[in-house]
Tab-separated table of C-alpha atoms in Angstrom:
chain	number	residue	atom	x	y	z
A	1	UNK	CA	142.279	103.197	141.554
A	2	UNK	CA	145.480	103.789	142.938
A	3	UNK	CA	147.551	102.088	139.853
A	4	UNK	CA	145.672	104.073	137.580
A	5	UNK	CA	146.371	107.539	139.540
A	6	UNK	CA	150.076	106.476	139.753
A	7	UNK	CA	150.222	105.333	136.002
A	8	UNK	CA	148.435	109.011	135.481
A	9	UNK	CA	150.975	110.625	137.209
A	10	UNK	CA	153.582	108.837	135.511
A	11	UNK	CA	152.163	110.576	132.136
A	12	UNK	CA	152.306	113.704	132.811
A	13	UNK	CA	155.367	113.958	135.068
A	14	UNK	CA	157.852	111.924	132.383
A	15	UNK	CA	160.053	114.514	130.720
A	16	UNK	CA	160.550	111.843	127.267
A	17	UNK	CA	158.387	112.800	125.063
A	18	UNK	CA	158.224	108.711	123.651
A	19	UNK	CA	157.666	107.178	126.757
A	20	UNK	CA	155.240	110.090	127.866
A	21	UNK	CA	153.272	108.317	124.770
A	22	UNK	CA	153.704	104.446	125.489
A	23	UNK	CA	152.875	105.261	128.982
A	24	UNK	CA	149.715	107.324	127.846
A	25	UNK	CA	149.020	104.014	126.051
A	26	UNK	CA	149.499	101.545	128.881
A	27	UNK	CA	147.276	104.214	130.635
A	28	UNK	CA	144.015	103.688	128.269
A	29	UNK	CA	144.738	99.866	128.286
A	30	UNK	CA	144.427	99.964	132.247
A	31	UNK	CA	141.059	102.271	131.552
A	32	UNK	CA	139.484	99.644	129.313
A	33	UNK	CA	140.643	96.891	131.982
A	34	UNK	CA	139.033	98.917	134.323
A	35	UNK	CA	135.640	100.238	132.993
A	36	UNK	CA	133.865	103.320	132.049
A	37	UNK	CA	133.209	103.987	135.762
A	38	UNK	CA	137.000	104.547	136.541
A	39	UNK	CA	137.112	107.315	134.680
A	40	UNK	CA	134.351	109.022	137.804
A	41	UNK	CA	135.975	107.293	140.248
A	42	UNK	CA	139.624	108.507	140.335
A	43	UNK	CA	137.926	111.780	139.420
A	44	UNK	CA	139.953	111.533	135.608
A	45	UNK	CA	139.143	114.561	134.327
A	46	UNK	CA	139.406	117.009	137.526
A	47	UNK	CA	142.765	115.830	137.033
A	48	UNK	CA	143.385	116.498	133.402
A	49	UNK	CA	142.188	119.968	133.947
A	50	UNK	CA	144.300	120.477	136.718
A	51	UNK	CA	147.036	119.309	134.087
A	52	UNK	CA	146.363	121.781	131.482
A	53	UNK	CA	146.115	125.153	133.590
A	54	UNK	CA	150.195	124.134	134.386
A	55	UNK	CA	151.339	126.560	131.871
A	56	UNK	CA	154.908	125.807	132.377
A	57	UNK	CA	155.346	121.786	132.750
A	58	UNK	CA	155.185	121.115	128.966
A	59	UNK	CA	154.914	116.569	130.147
A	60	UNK	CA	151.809	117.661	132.390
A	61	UNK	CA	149.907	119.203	129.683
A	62	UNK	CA	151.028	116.855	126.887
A	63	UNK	CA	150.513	114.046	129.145
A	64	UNK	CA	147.007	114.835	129.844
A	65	UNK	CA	145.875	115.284	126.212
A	66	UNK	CA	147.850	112.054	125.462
A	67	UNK	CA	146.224	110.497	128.560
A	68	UNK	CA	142.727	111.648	127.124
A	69	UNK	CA	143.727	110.200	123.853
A	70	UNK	CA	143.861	106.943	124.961
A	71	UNK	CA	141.268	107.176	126.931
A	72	UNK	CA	139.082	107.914	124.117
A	73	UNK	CA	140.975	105.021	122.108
A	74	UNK	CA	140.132	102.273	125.129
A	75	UNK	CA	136.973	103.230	125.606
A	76	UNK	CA	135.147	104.921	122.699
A	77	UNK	CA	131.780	106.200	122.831
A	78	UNK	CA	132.061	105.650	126.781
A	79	UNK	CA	134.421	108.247	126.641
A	80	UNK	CA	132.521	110.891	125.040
A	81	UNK	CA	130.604	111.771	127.655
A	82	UNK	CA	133.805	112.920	129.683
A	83	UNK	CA	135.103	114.511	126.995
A	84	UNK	CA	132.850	116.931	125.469
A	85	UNK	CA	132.341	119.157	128.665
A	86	UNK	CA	135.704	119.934	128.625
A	87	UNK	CA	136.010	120.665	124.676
A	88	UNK	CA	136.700	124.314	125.817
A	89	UNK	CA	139.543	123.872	127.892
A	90	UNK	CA	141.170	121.811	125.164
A	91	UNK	CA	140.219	124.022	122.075
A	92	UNK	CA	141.960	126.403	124.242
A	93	UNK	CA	145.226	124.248	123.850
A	94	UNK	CA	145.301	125.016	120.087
A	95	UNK	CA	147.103	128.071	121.016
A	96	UNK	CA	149.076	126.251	123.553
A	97	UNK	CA	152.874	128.576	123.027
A	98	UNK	CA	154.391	124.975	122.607
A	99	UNK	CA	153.934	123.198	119.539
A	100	UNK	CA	154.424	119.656	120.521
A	101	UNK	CA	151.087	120.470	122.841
A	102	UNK	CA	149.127	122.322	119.816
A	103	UNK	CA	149.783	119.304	117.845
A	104	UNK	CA	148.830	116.304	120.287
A	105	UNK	CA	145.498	118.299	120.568
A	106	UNK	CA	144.732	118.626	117.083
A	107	UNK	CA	145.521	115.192	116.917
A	108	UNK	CA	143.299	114.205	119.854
A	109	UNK	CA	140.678	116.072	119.304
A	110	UNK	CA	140.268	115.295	115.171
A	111	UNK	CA	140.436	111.979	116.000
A	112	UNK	CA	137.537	112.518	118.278
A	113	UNK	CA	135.637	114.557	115.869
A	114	UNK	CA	135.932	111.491	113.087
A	115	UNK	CA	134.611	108.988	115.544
A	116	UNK	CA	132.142	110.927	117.756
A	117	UNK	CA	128.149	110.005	117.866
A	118	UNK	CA	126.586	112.072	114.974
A	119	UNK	CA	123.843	112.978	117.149
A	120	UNK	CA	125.610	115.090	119.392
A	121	UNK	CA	126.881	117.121	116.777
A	122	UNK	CA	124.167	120.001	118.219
A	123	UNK	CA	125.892	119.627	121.300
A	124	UNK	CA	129.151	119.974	120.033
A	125	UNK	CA	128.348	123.211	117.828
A	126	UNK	CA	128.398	125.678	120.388
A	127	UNK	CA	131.815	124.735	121.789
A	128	UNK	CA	133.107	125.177	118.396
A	129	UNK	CA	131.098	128.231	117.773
A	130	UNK	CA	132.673	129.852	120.843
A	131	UNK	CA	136.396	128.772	119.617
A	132	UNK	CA	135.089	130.577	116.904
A	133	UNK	CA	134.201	134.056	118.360
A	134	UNK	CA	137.951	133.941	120.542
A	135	UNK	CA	140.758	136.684	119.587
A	136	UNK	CA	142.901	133.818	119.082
A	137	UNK	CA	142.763	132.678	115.306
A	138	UNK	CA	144.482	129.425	116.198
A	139	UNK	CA	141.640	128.697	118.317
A	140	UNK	CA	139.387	129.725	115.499
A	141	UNK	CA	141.520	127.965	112.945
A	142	UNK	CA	141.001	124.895	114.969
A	143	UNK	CA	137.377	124.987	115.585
A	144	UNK	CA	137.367	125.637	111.956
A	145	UNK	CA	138.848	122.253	111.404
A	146	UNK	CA	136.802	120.601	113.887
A	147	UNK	CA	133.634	121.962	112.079
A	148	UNK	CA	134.630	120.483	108.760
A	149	UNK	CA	135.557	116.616	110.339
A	150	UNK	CA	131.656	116.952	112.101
A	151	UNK	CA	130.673	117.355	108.692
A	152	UNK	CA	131.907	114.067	107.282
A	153	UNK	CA	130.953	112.186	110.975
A	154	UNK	CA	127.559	113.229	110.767
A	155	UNK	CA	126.340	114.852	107.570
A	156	UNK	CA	122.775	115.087	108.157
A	157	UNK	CA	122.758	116.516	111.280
A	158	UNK	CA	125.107	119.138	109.890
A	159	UNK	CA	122.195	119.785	107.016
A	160	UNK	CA	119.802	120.525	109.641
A	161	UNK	CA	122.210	122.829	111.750
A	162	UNK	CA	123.671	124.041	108.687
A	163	UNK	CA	121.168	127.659	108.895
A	164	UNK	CA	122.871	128.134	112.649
A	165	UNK	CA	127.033	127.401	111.072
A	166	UNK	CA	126.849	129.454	107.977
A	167	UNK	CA	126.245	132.886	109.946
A	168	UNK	CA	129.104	131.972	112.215
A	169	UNK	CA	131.689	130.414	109.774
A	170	UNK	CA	130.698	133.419	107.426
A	171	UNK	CA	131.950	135.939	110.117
A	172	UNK	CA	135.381	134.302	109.753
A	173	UNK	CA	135.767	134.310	106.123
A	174	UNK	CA	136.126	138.470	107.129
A	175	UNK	CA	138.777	137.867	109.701
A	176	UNK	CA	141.540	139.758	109.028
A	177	UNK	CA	143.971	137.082	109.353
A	178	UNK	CA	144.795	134.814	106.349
A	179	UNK	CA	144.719	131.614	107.854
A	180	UNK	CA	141.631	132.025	109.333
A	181	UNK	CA	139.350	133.276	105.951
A	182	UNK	CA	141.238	130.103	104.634
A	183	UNK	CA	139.873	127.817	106.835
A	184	UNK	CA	136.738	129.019	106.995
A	185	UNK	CA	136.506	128.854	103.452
A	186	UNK	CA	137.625	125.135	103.573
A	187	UNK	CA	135.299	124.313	106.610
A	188	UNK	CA	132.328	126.037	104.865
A	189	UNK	CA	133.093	124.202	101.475
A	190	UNK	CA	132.621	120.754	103.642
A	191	UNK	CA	129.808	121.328	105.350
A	192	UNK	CA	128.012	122.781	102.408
A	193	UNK	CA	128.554	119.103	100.793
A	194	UNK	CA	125.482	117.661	102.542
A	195	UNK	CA	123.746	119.757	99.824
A	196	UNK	CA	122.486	117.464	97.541
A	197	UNK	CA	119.538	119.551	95.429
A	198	UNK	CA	120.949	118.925	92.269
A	199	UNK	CA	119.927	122.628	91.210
A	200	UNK	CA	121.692	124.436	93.418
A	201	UNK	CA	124.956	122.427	93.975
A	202	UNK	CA	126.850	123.851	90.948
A	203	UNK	CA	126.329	126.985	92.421
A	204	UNK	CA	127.691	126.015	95.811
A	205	UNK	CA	131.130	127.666	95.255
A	206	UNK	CA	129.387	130.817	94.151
A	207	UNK	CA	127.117	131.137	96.709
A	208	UNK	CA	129.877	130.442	99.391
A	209	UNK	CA	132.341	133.344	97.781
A	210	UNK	CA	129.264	135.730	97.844
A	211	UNK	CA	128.873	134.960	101.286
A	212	UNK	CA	132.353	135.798	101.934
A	213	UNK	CA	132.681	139.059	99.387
A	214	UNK	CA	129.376	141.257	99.353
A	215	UNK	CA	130.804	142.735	96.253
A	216	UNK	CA	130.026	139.232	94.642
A	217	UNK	CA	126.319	139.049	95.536
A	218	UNK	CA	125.135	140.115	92.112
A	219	UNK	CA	126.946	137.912	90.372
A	220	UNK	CA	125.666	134.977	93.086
A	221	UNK	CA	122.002	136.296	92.208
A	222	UNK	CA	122.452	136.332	88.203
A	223	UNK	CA	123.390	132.590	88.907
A	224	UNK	CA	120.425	132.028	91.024
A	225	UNK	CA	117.967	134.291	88.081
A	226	UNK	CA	119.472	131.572	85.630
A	227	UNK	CA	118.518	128.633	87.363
A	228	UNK	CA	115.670	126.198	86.992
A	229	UNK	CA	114.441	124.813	90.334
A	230	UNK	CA	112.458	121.872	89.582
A	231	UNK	CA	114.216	120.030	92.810
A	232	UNK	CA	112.655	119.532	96.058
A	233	UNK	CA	114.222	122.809	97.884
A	234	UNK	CA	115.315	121.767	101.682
A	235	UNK	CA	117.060	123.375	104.727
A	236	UNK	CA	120.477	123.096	103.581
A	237	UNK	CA	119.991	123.918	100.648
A	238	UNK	CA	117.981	127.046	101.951
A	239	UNK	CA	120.709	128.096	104.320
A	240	UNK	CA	123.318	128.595	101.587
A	241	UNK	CA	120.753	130.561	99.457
A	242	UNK	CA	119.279	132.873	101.875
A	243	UNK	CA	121.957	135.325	103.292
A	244	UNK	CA	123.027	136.250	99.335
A	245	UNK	CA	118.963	136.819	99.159
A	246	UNK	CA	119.349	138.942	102.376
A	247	UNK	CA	121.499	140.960	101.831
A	248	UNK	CA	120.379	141.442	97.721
A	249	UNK	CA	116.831	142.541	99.024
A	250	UNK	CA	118.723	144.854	101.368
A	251	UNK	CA	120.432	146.498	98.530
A	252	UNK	CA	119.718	150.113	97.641
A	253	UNK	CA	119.576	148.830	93.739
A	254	UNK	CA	115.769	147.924	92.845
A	255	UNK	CA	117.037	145.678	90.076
A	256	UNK	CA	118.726	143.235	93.154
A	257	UNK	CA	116.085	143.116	95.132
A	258	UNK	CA	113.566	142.244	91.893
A	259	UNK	CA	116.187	139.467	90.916
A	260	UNK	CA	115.948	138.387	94.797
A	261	UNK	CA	111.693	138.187	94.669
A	262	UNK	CA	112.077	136.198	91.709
A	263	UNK	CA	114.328	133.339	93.269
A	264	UNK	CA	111.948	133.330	96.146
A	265	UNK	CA	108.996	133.143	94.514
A	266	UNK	CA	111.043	130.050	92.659
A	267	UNK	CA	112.602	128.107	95.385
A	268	UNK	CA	109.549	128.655	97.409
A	269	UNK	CA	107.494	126.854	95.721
A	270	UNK	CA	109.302	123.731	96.052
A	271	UNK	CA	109.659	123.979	100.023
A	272	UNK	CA	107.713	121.085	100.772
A	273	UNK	CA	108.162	121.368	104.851
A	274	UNK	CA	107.560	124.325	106.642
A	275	UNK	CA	110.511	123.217	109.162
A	276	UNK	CA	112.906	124.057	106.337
A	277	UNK	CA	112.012	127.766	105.769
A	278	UNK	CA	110.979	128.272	109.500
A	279	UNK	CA	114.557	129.343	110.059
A	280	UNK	CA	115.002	132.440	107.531
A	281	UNK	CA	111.364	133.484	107.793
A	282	UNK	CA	112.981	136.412	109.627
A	283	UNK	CA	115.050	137.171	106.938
A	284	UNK	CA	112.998	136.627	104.315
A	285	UNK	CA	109.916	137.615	104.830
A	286	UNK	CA	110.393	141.583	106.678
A	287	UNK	CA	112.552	142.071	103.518
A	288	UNK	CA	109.844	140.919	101.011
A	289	UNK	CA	107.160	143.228	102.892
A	290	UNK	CA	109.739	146.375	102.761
A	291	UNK	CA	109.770	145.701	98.771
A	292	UNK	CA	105.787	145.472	98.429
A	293	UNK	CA	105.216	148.399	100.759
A	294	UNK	CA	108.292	150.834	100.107
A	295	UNK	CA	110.130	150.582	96.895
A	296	UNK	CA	108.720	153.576	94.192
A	297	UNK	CA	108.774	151.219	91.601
A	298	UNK	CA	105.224	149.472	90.866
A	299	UNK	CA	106.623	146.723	88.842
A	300	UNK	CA	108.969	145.731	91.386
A	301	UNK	CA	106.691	146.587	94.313
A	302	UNK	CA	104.143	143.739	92.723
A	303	UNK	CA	107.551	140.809	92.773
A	304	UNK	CA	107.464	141.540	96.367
A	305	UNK	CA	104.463	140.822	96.734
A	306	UNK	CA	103.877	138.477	94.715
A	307	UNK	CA	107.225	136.025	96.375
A	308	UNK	CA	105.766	137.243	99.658
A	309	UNK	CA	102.754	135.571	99.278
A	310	UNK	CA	104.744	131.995	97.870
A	311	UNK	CA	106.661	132.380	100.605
A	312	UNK	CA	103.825	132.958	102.923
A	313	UNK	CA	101.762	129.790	100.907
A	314	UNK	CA	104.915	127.673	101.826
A	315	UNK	CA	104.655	128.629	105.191
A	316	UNK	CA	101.424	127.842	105.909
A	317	UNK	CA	100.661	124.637	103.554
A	318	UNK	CA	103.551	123.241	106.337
A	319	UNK	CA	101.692	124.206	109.371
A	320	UNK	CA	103.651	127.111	109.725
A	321	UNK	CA	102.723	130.864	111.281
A	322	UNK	CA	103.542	133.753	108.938
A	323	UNK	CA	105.133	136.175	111.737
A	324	UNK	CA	101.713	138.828	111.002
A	325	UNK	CA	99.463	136.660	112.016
A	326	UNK	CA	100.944	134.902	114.942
């Protein structure tokens, strides 16, 4: 343990930049030599948080995330482990003041992202999330990033998580800063490609600039009103439809909220699994109620009711509980 604490040391107390690197190298090699269990026993990543909080030594921080690098690069999947409880601290380092720092973790930590196990992508979501929510948009631009590399590494999980990340990534596409609606928009756009209903994908971009501009959500629902579902309708493809129907039914115009009935009472009756609606039941289905009960309007009083009740069929033909009769 005590070469590998020395050869640690050596990282992130070099002040050239290049041999801060081939030492971070020699560092993983010695890690692999080593085993997994090293990385407990000289208490790694106590360390590498110690490094980071050292605001002004620009090798210590550097030579951490470099050290981690490698780490990950020696050791793989037995790094991961290590790694992810600390995803925090290092999405914090996007907005590190120096940029040679900001880049080695975006380097680092997309490199992680391509290779990590797809099924702890529900594990990984709420770090991102939370990079997310910060004041800092490089942190959110980052996360951002991250988001769109999980969705390559691990696709399906994505399409089941996919009613959690449009919410959150949607909140973004309002920031106020450029770069951040940007790469929201781009991050959204990636994950939204484990949508594979064949209906609804030509709509994608439609659906995801609705979600971003309210002022678009008509024009998102006359694309809906025109198309023919006669494709199985699942939980991604759900989660991309459902906040446009949200916030139509929620519209003061009676002609939205009948065009939003009649692509429920559609797609609904192609849910085949109860687990895929479950999720925007509590969208859906208070909304639907409010248009049966409340609107003036007969005609568009009996649409309510009539895509409550194929939502409410879909519900239950999946085992599900329809939220009045729990």
């Amino acid at each position: 343990m005590a070469d590998l604490d020395a050869l640690y040391t050596k990282v992130t107390t070099n002040e050239d930049g290049a041999e801060r690197a081939s030492l971070a190298k020699e560092f993983g090699e010695a890690l692999k030599a080593a085993g997994p269990l090293s990385i407990v026993q000289m208490k790694l990543m106590s360390k590498v948080s110690a490094s980071l909080k050292e605001e002004k030594n620009v090798p210590a921080r550097e030579g951490a995330i470099l050290a981690v690098h490698e780490m990950h690069n020696a050791l793989g999947h037995h790094a991961e482990p290590h790694i992810v409880p600390m995803l925090a601290e290092f999405i914090e380092r996007f907005d590190d003041k120096v940029k040679l720092v900001a880049q080695a973790i975006e380097k680092m930590l997309i490199a992680f992202f391509q290779s990590v196990n797809p099924y702890a992508a529900a594990t990984l979501l709420p770090y991102l999330f939370a990079g997310m929510a910060t004041i800092s948009w490089k942190q959110k631009v980052g996360s951002l990033k991250l988001l769109g590399v999980l969705a390559i590494t691990a696709p399906t999980q994505i399409g089941y998580l996919l009613p959690e990340i449009v919410p959150k990534v949607t909140d973004c596409m309002w920031d106020t800063k450029p770069e951040v609606k940007s790469a929201a928009k781009a991050s959204l756009s990636e994950c939204c490609t484990v949508i594979h209903n064949p209906d609804v994908q030509p709509l994608v971009p439609t659906l995801i600039s609705a979600n971003a501009n309210p002022k678009e959500t008509t024009q998102a629902l006359d694309a809906l009103m025109g198309t023919t579902f006669v494709s199985q309708v699942d939980r991604p493809t759900l989660a991309i439809i459902v906040p446009v129907i949200h916030r139509g039914l929620r519209d003061k115009d009676v002609q939205s909220k009948r065009k939003c009935c009649v692509v429920v009472d559609n797609f609904c009756k192609l849910v085949c699994d109860a687990k895929d609606v479950e999720p925007f039941v509590e969208k859906l289905y208070p909304e639907l109620k409010r248009v049966e009960e409340e609107v003036p309007i007969p005609e568009i009083r009996a649409y309510g009711a009539k895509a409550k009740a194929t939502l409410v069929k879909a519900i239950k033909d999946g085992g599900g509980k329809v939220p009045d009769e729990e």
